[in-house]
Coordinates of C-alpha atoms in Angstrom, one line a residue:
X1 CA 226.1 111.0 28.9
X2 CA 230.0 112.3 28.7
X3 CA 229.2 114.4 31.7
X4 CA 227.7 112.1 33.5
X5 CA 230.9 109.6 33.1
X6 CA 233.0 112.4 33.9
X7 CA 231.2 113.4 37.5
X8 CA 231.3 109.4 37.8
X9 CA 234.9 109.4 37.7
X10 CA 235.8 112.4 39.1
X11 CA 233.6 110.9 42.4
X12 CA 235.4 107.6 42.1
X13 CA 239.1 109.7 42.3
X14 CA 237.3 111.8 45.0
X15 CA 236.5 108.6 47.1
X16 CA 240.1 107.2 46.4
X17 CA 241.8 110.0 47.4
X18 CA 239.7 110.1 50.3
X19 CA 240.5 106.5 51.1
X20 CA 244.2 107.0 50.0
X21 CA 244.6 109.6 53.0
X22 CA 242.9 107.6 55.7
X23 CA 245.2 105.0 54.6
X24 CA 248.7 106.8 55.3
X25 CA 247.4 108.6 58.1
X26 CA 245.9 105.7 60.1
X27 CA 248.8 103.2 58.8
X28 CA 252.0 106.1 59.2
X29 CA 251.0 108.8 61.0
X30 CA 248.2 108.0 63.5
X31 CA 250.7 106.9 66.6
X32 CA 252.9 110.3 65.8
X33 CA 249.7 112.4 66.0
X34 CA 247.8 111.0 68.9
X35 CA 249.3 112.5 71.3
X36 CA 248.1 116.0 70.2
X37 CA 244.8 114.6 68.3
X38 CA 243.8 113.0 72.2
X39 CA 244.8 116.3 73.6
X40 CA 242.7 118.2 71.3
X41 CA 239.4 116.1 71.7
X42 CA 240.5 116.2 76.1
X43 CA 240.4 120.0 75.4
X44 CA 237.1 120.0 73.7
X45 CA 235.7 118.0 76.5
X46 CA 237.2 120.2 79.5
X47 CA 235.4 123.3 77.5
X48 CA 232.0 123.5 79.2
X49 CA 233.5 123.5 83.0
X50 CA 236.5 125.5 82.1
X51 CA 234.1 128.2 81.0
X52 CA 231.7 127.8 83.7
X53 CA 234.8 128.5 86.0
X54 CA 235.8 131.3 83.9
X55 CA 232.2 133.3 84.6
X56 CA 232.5 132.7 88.0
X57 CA 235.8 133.9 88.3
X58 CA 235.6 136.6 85.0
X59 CA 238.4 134.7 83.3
X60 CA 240.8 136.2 86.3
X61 CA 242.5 132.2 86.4
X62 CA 241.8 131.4 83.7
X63 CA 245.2 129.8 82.9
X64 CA 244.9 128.2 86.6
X65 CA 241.9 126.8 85.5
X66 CA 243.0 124.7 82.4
X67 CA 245.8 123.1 84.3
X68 CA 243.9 122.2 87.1
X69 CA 241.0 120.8 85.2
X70 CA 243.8 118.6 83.1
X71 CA 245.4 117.5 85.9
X72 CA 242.2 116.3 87.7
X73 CA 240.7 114.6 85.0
X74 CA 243.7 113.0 84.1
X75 CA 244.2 111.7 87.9
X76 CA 240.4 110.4 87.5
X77 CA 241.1 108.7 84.8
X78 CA 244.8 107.3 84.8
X79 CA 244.4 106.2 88.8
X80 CA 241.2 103.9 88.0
X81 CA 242.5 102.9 84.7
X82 CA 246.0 101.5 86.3
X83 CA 244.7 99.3 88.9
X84 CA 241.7 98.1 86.5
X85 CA 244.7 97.2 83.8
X86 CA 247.4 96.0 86.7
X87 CA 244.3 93.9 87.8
X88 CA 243.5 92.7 84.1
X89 CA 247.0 91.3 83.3
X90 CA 247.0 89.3 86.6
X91 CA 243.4 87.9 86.2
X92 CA 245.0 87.0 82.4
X93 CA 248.1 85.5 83.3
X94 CA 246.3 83.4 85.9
X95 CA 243.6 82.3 83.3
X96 CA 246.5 81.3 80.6
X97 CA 247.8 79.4 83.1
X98 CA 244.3 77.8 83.6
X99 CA 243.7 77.0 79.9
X100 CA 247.3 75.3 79.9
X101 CA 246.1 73.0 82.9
X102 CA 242.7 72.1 81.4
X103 CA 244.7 71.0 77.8
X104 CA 245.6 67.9 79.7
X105 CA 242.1 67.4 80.2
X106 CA 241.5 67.2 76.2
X107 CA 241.9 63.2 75.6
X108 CA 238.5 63.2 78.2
X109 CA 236.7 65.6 76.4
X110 CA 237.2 63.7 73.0
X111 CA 236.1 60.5 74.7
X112 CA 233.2 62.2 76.3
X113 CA 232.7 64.1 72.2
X114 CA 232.7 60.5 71.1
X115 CA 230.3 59.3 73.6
X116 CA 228.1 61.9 73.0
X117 CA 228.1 61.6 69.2
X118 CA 228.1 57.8 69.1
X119 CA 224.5 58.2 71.6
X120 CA 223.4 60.8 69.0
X121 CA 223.7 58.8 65.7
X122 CA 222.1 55.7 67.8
X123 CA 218.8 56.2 65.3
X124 CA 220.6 55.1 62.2
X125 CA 220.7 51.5 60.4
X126 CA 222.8 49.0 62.4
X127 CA 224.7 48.5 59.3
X128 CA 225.3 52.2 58.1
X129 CA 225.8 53.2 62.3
X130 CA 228.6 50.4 62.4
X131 CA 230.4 52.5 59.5
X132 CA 229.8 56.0 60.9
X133 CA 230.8 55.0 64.6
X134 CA 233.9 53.0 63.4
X135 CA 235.0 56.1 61.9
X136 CA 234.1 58.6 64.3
X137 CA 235.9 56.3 66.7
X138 CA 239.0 56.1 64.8
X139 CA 239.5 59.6 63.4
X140 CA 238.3 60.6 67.5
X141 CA 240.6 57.4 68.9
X142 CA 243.7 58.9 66.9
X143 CA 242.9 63.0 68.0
X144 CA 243.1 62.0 71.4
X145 CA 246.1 59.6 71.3
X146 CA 248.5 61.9 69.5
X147 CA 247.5 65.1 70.8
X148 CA 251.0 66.4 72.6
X149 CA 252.8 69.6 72.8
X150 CA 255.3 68.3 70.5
X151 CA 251.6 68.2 68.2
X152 CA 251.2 71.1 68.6
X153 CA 254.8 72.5 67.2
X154 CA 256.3 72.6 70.8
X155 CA 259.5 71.3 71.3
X156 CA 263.0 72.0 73.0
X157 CA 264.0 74.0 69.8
X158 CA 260.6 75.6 69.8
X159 CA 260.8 76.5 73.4
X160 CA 264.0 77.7 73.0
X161 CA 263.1 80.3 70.4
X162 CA 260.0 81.2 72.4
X163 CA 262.0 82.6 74.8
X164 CA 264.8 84.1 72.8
X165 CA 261.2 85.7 71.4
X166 CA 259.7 86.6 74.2
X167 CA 263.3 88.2 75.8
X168 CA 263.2 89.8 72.5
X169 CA 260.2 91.0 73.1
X170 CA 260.7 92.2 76.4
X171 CA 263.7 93.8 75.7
X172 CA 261.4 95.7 73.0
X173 CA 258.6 96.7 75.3
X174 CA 261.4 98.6 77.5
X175 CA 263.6 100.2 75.0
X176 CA 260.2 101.9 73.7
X177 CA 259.4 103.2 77.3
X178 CA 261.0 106.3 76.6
X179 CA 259.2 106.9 74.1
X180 CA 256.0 106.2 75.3
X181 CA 256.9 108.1 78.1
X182 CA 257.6 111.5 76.1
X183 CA 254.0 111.0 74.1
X184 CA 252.6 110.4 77.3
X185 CA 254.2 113.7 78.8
X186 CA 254.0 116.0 75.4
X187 CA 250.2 114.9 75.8
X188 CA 249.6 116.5 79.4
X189 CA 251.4 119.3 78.2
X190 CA 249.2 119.5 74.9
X191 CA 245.8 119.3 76.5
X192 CA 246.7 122.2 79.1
X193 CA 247.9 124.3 76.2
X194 CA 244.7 123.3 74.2
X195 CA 242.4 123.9 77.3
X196 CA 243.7 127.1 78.0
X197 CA 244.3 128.4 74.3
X198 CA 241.1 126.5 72.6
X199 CA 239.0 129.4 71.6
X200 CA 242.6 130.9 69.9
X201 CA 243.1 127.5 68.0
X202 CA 239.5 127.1 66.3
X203 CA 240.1 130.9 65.8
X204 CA 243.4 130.2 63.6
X205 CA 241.4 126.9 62.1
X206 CA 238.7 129.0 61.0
X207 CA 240.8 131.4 59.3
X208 CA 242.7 129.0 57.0
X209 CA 238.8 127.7 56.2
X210 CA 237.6 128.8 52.5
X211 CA 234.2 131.0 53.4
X212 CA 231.9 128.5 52.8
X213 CA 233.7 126.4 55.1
X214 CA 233.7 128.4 58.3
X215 CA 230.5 126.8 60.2
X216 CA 232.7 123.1 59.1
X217 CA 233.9 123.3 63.1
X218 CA 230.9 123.6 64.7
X219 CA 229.6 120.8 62.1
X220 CA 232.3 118.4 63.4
X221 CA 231.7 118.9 66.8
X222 CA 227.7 118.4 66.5
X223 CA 228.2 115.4 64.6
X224 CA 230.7 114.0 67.7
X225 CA 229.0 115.1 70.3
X226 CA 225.2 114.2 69.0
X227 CA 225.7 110.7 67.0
X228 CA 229.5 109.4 67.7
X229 CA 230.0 110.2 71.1
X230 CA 226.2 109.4 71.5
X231 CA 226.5 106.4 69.7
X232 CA 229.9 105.1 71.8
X233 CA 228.1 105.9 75.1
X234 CA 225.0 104.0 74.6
X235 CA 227.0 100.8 73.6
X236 CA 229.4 101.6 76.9
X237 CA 225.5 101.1 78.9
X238 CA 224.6 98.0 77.0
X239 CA 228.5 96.7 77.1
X240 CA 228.5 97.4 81.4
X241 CA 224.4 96.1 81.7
X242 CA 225.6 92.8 80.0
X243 CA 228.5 92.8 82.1
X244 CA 226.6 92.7 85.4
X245 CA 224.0 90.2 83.9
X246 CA 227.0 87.8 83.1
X247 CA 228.4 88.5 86.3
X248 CA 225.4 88.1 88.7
X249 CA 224.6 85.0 86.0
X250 CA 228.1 83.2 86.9
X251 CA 228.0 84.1 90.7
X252 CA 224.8 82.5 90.8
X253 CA 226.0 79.5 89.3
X254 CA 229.3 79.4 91.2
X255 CA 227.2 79.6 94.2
X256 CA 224.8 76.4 93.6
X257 CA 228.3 74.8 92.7
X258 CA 227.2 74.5 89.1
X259 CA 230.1 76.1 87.9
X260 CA 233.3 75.5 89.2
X261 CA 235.5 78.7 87.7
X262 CA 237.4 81.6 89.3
X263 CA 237.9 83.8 86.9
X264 CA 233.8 84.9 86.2
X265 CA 234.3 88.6 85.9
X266 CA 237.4 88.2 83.4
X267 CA 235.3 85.6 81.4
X268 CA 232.2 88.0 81.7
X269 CA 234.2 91.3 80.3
X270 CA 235.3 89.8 77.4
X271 CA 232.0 88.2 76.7
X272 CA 230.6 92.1 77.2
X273 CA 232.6 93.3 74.7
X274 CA 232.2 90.4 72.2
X275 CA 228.7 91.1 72.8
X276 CA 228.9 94.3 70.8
X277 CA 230.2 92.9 67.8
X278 CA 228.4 92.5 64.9
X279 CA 226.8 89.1 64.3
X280 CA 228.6 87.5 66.8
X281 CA 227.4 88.7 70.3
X282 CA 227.1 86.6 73.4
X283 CA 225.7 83.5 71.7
X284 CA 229.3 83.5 70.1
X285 CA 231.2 82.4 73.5
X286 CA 227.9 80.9 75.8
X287 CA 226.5 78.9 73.2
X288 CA 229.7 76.7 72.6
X289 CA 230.7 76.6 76.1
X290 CA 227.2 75.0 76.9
X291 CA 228.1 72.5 74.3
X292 CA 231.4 71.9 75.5
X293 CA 229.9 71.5 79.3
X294 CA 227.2 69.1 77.8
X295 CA 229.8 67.1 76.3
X296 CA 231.6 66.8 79.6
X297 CA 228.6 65.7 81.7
X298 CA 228.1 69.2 83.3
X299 CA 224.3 69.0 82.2
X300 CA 223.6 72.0 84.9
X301 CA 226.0 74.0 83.5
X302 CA 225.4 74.2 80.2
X303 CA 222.1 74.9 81.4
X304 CA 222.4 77.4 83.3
X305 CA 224.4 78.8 80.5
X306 CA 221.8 78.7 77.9
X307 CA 219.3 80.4 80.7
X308 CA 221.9 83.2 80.9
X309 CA 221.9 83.7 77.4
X310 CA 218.0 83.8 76.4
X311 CA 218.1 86.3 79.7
X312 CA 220.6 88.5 78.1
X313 CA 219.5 88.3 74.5
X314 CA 215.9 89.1 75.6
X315 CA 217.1 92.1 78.1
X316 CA 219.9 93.4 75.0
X317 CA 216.6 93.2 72.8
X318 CA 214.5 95.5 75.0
X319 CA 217.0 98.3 75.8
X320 CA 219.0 98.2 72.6
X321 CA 216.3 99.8 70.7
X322 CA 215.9 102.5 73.9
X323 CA 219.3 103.4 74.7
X324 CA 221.2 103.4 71.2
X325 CA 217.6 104.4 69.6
X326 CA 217.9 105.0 65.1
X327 CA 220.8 107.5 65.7
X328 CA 223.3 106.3 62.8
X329 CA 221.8 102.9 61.3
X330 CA 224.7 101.8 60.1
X331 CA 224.2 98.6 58.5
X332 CA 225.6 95.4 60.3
X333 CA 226.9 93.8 57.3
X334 CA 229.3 97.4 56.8
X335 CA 230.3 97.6 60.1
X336 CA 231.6 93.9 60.3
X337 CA 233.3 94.7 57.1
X338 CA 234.7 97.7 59.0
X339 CA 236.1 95.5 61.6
X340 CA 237.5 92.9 59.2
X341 CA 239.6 95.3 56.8
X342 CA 240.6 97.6 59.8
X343 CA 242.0 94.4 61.4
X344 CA 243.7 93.9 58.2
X345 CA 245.1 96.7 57.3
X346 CA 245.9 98.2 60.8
X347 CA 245.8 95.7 63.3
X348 CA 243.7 95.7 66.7
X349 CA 243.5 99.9 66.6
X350 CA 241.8 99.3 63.0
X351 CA 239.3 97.3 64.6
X352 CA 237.8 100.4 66.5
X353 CA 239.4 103.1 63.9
X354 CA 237.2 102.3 60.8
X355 CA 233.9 101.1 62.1
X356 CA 234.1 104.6 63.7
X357 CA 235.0 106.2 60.4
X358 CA 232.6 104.7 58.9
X359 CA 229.8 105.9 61.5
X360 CA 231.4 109.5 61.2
X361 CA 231.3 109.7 57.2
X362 CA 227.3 108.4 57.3
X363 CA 226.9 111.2 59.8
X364 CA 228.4 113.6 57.4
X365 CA 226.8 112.1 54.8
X366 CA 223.3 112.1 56.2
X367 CA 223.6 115.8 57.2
X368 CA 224.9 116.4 53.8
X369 CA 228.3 117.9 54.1
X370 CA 229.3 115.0 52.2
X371 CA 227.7 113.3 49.1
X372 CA 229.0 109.9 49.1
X373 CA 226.3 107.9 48.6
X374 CA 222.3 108.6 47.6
X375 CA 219.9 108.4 51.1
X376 CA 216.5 108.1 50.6
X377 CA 216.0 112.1 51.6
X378 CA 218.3 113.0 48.6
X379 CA 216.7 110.5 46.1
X380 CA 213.5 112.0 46.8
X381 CA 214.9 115.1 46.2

């Protein structure tokens, strides 16, 4: 019984410490390290056509090699990524400016919300609907009377500080230039000297590793390359298919002159990628934008919304199971915790940082390198 308690704490300080070092690293030390981190993982990924190179040539340009490989992949990357992000923020700023324009439109939609409810609660007892609708209309009556910027906390003192914020802010963004500027070069430089060193570098790795830990490495590298990376490519297919099904979805209503929108392919992106959430998926933005355009009268819109859902939900239902297969089964309910506390504790980088801890240590788990938590192979065992 004493040892039992005794490998039940010393697990629990295990775990803590574990916990305690993710912590600082992810909350003090992850911006410092990524440039080098993101090199190293570039270098692992440049190895296979770097050494393919190198048996053609009999590692004669070798060095050659490595930089040319960085600096191509880098160019295919970076080039794409700029004009898809230059093209973001514009498609964003236009969109805020949208949202802005259809808040004046809000006293409608409450008396349309009212109309709506009123027609809905129709069934009930003339006297007991006289109660409900009087209040309904008054609470309603009152929302869409007062609603005003200066409602809202907006005023000339408010205004003023925004942009004493947002000057502030600016004036932020540019003094840290530099410095994203150096990471962004002492990465370049990293992943060449990475890529051309790599074999040296595991080499050194290896020999700090206690003997039983020498094949630790290549376990890492498995468990990437055969369940994370696996795992973050097959949601990148389903993230992309539901993309084009929103998109071709939205055209097709923007083409019958259902919907009246010009900013489909922003609204369907995000859509995409609140699609791979946890619990929330596409329901979570389609579903109350139907409602919304039923509320407004646009009967063919919400519609045609609702149509575009069921499509999607049966279609993610299908390929889900094919292209992401039983590879990690991580629970739902732990990766939306994931998401939650990484929001928490580290902000929008958390979000994607822990769920993806979280998958790694199950991998490591499940192969048993780690002993975390009982599977059903060990309690068998």
């Amino acid at each position: 019984m004493v040892e039992k308690r005794r490998s039940f704490l010393i697990n629990i300080a295990y775990a803590l410490v574990i916990i305690a070092i993710f912590y600082i690293y992810f909350k003090y030390l992850f911006w410092v390290t990524a440039p080098f981190v993101l090199a190293f993982l570039f270098a692992v990924i440049l190895q296979k056509p770097i050494r393919f190179l190198d048996r053609k040539t009999k590692k004669k340009c070798h060095t050659l090699w490595a930089i040319l490989l960085v600096l191509l992949a880098l160019l295919i990357i970076i080039v794409p990524l700029a004009l898809i992000i230059s093209q973001l923020v514009e498609q964003i700023s236009n969109f805020a400016k949208y949202l802005m324009t259809s808040l004046a439109d809000f006293p409608q939609f409450i008396e349309n919300l009212k109309a709506q409810l009123l027609s809905l609660l129709s069934f009930l007892p003339e006297s007991l609907y006289e109660s409900v609708s009087a209040s309904i209309s008054e609470n309603l009556d009152s929302l869409a009377n007062s609603f005003s910027l200066s409602d809202l906390g907006v005023d000339s003192s408010t205004l003023t500080s925004t942009i004493s914020s947002g000057i502030s802010g600016v004036y932020s963004v540019v003094k840290n230039v530099p410095s994203a500027i150096l990471g962004i070069v002492i990465g370049i430089i990293a992943s060449i000297l990475f890529a051309k060193d790599y074999n040296k570098v595991v080499a050194f790795i290896k020999l700090q590793l206690p003997q039983d830990k020498k094949n630790l490495l290549v376990e890492i590298k498995q468990v990437f390359s055969k369940t994370i990376f696996k795992m973050l490519k097959a949601y990148g297919i389903i993230m992309l298919i539901t993309f084009c099904e929103l998109s071709l979805g939205f055209s097709i209503l923007k083409m019958l002159n259902i919907m009246n929108n010009n900013y489909i392919y922003l609204i369907a992106a995000a859509t995409a990628v609140f699609d791979i959430l946890p619990v929330a998926g596409s329901g979570g933005v389609l579903i109350p934008w139907a409602l919304i355009s039923l509320i407004n009268g646009n009967t063919s819109q919400a519609i045609g919304l609702i149509i575009i859902y069921g499509v999607i939900t049966a279609i993610r239902q299908y390929i889900e199971p094919k292209i992401v297969g039983d590879s990690l089964g991580v629970n739902p309910i732990l990766t939306l915790a994931g998401l939650y506390f990484g929001l928490k504790l580290f902000g929008i980088i958390g979000m994607f940082l822990v769920p993806l801890c979280i998958m790694t240590l199950k991998a490591f788990n499940d192969t048993g390198r780690l002993k975390l938590w009982k599977t059903e192979q060990t309690a068998e065992s």
